Each structure stands twice: as structure tokens, then as C-alpha cells.
Tab-separated table of N, CA and C in Angstrom:
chain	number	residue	atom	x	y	z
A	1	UNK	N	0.855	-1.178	0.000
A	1	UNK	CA	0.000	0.000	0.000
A	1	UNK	C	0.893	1.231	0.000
A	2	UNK	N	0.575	2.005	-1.117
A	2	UNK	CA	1.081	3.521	-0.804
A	2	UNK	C	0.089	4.441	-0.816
A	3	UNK	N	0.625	5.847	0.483
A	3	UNK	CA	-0.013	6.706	0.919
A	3	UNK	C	0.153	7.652	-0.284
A	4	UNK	N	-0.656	8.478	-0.543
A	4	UNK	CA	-0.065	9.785	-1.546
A	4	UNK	C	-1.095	11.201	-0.820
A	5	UNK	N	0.086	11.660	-0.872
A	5	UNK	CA	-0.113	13.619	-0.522
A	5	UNK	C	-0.992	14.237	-1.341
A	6	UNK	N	-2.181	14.442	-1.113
A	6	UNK	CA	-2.537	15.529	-2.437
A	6	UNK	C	-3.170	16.590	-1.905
A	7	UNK	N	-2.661	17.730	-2.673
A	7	UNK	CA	-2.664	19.369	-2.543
A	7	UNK	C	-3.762	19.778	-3.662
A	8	UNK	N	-4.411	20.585	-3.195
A	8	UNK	CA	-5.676	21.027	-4.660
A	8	UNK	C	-5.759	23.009	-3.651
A	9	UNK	N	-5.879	23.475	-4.880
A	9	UNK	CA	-5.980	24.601	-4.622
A	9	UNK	C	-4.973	26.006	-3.689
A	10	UNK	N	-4.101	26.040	-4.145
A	10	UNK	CA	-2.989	26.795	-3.149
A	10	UNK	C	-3.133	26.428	-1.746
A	11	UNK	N	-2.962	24.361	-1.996
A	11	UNK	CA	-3.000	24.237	-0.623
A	11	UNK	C	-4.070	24.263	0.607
A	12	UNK	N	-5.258	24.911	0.081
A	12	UNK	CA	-6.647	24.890	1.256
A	12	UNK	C	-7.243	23.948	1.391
A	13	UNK	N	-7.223	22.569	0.397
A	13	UNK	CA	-7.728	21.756	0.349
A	13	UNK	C	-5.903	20.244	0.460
A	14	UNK	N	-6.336	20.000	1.315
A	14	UNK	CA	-5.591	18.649	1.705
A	14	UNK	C	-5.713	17.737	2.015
A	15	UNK	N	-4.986	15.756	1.342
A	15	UNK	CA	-5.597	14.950	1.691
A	15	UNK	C	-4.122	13.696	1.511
A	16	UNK	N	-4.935	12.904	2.701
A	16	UNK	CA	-4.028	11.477	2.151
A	16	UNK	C	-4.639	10.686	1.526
A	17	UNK	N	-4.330	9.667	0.264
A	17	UNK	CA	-4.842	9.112	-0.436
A	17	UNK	C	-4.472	7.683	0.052
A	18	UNK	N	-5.076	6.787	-0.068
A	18	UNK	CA	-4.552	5.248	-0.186
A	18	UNK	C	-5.649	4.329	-1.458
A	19	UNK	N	-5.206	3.485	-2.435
A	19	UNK	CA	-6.052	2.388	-3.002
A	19	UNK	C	-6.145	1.293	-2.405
A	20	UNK	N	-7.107	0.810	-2.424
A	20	UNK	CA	-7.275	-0.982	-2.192
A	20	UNK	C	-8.444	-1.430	-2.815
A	21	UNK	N	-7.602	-2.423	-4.160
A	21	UNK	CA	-8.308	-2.805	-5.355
A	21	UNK	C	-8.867	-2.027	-5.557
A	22	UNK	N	-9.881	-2.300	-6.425
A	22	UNK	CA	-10.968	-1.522	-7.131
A	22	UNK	C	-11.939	-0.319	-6.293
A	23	UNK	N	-10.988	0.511	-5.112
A	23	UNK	CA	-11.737	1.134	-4.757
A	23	UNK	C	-10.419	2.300	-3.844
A	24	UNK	N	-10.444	3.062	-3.306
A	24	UNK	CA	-9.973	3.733	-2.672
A	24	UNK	C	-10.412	5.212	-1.851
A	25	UNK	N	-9.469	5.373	-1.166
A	25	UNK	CA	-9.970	6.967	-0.016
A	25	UNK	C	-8.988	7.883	0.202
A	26	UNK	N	-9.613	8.763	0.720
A	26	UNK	CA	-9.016	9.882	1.170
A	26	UNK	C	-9.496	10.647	2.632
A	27	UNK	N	-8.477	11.060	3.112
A	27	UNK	CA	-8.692	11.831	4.561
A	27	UNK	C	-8.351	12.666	4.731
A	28	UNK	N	-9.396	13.787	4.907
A	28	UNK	CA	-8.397	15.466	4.634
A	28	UNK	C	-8.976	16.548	5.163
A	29	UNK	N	-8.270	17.421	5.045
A	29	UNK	CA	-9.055	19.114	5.373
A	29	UNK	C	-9.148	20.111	4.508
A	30	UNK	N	-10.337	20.591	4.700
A	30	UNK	CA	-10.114	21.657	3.714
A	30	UNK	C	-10.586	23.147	4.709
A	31	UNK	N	-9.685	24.462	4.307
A	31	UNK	CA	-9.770	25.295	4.854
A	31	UNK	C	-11.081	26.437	4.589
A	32	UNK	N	-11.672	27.138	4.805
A	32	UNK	CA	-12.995	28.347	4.516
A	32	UNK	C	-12.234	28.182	3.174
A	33	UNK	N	-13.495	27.994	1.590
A	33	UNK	CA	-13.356	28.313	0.816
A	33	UNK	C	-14.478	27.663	0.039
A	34	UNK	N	-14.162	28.201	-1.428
A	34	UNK	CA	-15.244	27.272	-2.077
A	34	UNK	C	-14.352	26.438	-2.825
A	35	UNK	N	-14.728	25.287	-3.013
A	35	UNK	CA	-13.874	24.293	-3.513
A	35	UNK	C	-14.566	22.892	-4.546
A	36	UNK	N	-13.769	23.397	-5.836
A	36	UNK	CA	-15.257	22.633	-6.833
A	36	UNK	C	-14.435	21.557	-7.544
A	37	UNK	N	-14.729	20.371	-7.759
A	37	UNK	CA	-14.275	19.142	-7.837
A	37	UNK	C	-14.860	18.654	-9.403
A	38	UNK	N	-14.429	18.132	-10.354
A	38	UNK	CA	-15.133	17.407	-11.958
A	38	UNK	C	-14.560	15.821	-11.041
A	39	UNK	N	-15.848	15.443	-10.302
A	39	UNK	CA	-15.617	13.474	-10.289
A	39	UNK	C	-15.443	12.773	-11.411
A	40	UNK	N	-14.828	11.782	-11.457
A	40	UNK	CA	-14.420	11.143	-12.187
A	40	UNK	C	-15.542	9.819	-11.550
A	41	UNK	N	-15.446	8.873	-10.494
A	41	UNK	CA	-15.949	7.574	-10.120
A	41	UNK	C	-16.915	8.321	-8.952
A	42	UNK	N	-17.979	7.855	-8.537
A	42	UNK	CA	-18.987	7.586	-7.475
A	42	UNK	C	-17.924	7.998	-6.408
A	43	UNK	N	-18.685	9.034	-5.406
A	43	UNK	CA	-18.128	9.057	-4.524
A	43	UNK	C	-18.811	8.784	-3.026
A	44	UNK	N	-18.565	9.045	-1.655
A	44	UNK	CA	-19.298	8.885	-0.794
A	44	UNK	C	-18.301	9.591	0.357
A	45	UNK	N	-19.098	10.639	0.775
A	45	UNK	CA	-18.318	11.621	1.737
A	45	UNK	C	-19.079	11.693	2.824
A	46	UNK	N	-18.246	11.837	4.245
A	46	UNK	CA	-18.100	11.804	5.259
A	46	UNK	C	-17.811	12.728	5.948
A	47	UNK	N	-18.469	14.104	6.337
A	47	UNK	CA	-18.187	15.243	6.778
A	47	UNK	C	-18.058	14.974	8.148
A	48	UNK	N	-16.470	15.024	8.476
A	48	UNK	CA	-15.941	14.462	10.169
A	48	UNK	C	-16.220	15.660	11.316
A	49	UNK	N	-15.328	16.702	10.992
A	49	UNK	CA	-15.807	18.009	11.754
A	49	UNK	C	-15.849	19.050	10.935
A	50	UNK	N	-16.957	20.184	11.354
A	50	UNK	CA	-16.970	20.898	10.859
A	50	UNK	C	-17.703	21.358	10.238
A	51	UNK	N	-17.946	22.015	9.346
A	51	UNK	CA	-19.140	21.886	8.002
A	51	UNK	C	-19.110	22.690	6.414
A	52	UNK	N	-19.684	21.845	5.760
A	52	UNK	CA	-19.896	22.794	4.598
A	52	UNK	C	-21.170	22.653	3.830
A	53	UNK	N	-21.101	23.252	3.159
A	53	UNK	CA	-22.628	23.337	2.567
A	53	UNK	C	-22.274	22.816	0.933
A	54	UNK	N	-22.754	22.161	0.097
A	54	UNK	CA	-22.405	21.191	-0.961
A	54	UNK	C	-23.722	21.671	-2.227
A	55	UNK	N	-22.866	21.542	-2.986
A	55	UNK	CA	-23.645	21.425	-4.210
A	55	UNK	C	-23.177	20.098	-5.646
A	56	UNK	N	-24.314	19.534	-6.070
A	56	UNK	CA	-24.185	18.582	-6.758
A	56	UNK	C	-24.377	19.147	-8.103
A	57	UNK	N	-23.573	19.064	-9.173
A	57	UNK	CA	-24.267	19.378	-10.328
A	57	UNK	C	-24.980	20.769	-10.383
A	58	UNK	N	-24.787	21.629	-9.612
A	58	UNK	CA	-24.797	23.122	-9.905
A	58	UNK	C	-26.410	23.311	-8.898
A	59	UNK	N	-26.934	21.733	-8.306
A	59	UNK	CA	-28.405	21.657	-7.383
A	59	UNK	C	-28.394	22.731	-6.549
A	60	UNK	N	-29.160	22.830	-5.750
A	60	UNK	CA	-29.179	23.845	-4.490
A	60	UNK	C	-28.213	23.131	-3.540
A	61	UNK	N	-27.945	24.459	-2.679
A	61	UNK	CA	-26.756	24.106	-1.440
A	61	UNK	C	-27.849	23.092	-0.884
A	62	UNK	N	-26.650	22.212	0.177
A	62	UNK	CA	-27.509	21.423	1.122
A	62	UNK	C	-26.590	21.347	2.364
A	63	UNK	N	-26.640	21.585	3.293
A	63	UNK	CA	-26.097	21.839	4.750
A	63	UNK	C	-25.329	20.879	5.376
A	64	UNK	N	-23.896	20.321	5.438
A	64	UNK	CA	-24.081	19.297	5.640
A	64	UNK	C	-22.488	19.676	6.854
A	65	UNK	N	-22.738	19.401	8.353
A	65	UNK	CA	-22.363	19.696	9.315
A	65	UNK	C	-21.915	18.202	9.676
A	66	UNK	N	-20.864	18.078	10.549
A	66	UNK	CA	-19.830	17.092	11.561
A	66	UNK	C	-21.037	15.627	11.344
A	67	UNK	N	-20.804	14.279	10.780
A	67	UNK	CA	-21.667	13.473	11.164
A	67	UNK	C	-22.471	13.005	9.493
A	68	UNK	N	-22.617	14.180	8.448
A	68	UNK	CA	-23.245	14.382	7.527
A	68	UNK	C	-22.367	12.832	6.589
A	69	UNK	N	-23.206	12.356	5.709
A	69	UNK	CA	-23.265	11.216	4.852
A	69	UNK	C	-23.692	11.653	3.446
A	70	UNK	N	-23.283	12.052	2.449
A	70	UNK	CA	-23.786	11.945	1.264
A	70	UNK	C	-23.098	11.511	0.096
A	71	UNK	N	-23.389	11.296	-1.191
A	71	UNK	CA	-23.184	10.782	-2.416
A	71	UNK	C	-23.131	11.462	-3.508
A	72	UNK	N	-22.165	11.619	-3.979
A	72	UNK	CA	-22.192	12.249	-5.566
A	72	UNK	C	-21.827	11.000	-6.764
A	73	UNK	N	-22.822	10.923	-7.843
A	73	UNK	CA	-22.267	10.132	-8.532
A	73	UNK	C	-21.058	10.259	-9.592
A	74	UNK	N	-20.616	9.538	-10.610
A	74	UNK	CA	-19.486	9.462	-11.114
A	74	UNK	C	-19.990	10.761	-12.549
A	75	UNK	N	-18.684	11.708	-12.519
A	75	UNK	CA	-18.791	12.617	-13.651
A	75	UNK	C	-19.851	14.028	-13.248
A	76	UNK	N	-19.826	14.330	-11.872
A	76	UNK	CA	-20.594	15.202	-11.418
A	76	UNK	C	-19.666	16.044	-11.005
A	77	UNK	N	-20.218	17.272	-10.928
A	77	UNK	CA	-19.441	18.687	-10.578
A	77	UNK	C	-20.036	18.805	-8.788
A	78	UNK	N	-18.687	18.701	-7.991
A	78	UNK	CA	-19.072	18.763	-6.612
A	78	UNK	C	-18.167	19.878	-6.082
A	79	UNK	N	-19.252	20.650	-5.927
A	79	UNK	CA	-18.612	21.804	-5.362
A	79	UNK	C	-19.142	21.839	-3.369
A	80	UNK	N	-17.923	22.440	-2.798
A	80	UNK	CA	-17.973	22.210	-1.090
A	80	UNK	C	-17.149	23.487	-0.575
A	81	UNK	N	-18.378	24.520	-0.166
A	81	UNK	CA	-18.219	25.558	0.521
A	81	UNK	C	-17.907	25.600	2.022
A	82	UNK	N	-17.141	25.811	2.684
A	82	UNK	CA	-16.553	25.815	3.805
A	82	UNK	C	-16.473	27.088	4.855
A	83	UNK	N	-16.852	27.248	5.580
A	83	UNK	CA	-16.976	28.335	6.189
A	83	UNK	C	-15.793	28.324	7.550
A	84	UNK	N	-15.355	27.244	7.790
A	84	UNK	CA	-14.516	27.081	8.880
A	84	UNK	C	-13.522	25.676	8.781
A	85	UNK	N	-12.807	25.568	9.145
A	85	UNK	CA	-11.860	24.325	9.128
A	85	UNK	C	-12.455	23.227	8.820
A	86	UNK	N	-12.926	22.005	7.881
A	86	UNK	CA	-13.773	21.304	7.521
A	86	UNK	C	-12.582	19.464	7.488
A	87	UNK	N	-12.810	18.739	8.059
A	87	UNK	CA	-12.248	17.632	8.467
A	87	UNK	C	-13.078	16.457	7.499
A	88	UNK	N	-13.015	15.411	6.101
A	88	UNK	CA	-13.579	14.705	5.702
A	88	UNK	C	-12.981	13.632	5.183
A	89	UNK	N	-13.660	12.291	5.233
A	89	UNK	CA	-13.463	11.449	4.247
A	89	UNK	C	-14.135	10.950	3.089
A	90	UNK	N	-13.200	10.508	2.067
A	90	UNK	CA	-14.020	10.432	0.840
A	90	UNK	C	-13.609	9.207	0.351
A	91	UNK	N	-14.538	8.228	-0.061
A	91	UNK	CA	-14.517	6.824	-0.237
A	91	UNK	C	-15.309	6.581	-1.539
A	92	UNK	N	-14.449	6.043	-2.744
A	92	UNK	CA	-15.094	5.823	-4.634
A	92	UNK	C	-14.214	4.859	-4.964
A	93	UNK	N	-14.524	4.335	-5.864
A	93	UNK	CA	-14.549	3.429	-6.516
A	93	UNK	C	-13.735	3.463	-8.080
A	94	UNK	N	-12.863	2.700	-8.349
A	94	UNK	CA	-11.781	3.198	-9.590
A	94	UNK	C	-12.055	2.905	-10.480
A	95	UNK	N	-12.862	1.512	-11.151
A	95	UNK	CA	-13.330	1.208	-11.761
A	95	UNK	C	-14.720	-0.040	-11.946
């Protein structure tokens, strides 16, 4: 297993990556910002502390605070507004 570093956005957004088989995650922070993502595979996020408010595909915001569970599918525009130090994991699928 290798870990990988990844940096998105001058750094406000940070994460460790790991694969296993056909699926893999990430564990990270992202700092107050807006922060907009082109998915590639299904994802499934885990808002740990903190909060942000999310948009799928350009949908309405939806609130999603410390505890929050949701899904974006594969090839969707996920954008994640942050208002304060935001702690998450993100768990998809490679192929």
C-alpha cells in the first residue's frame, strides 16, 4: 500500500490518499473556501468536523455539518463551501 499527498488549490484543500483494489480513499481538510471538484468515479463523503454546505451538479446548497453522509455520482461537478476548518473522508470506486 502507498499513501499519496494531495494538494488542490494553493493548498486549502488537503488529503491522504490510499487504493485498495478496485476502490480507494481519502482523509483530509479543507480550509474556509469554495472548492469545486469534476468526479471522475462515485463518490461517498463523510463530513468528520466541521461543516460545509455542498452542491451537486450546480443543485441547491444542502447543509451538511460534523456526522453528515452523502453521495455524488461518477462525472458530477461537486462543489464544497466551507466556512470554517472542515475535516472529511471520501470513499469511490476506480473502476
Amino acid at each position: 500500500m502507498s499513501i499519496v499527498h494531495n494538494r488542490f488549490f494553493n493548498d486549502t484543500v488537503q488529503s491522504l490518499r490510499f487504493d485498495h483494489g478496485d476502490a480507494g480513499a481519502t482523509v483530509g481538510v479543507m480550509l474556509p473556501g469554495t472548492h469545486v471538484f469534476q468526479l471522475k468515479a462515485p463518490e461517498t463523503m463523510t463530513v468528520v468536523a466541521g461543516q460545509m454546505w455542498v452542491s451537486i451538479n450546480d443543485a441547491p446548497e444542502f447543509t451538511a455539518p460534523a456526522g453528515t453522509v452523502f453521495e455524488a455520482p461518477a462525472n458530477a461537478k461537486l462543489q464544497m463551501r466551507c466556512t470554517v476548518d472542515t475535516a472529511y473522508l471520501c470513499q469511490f470506486h476506480l473502476g
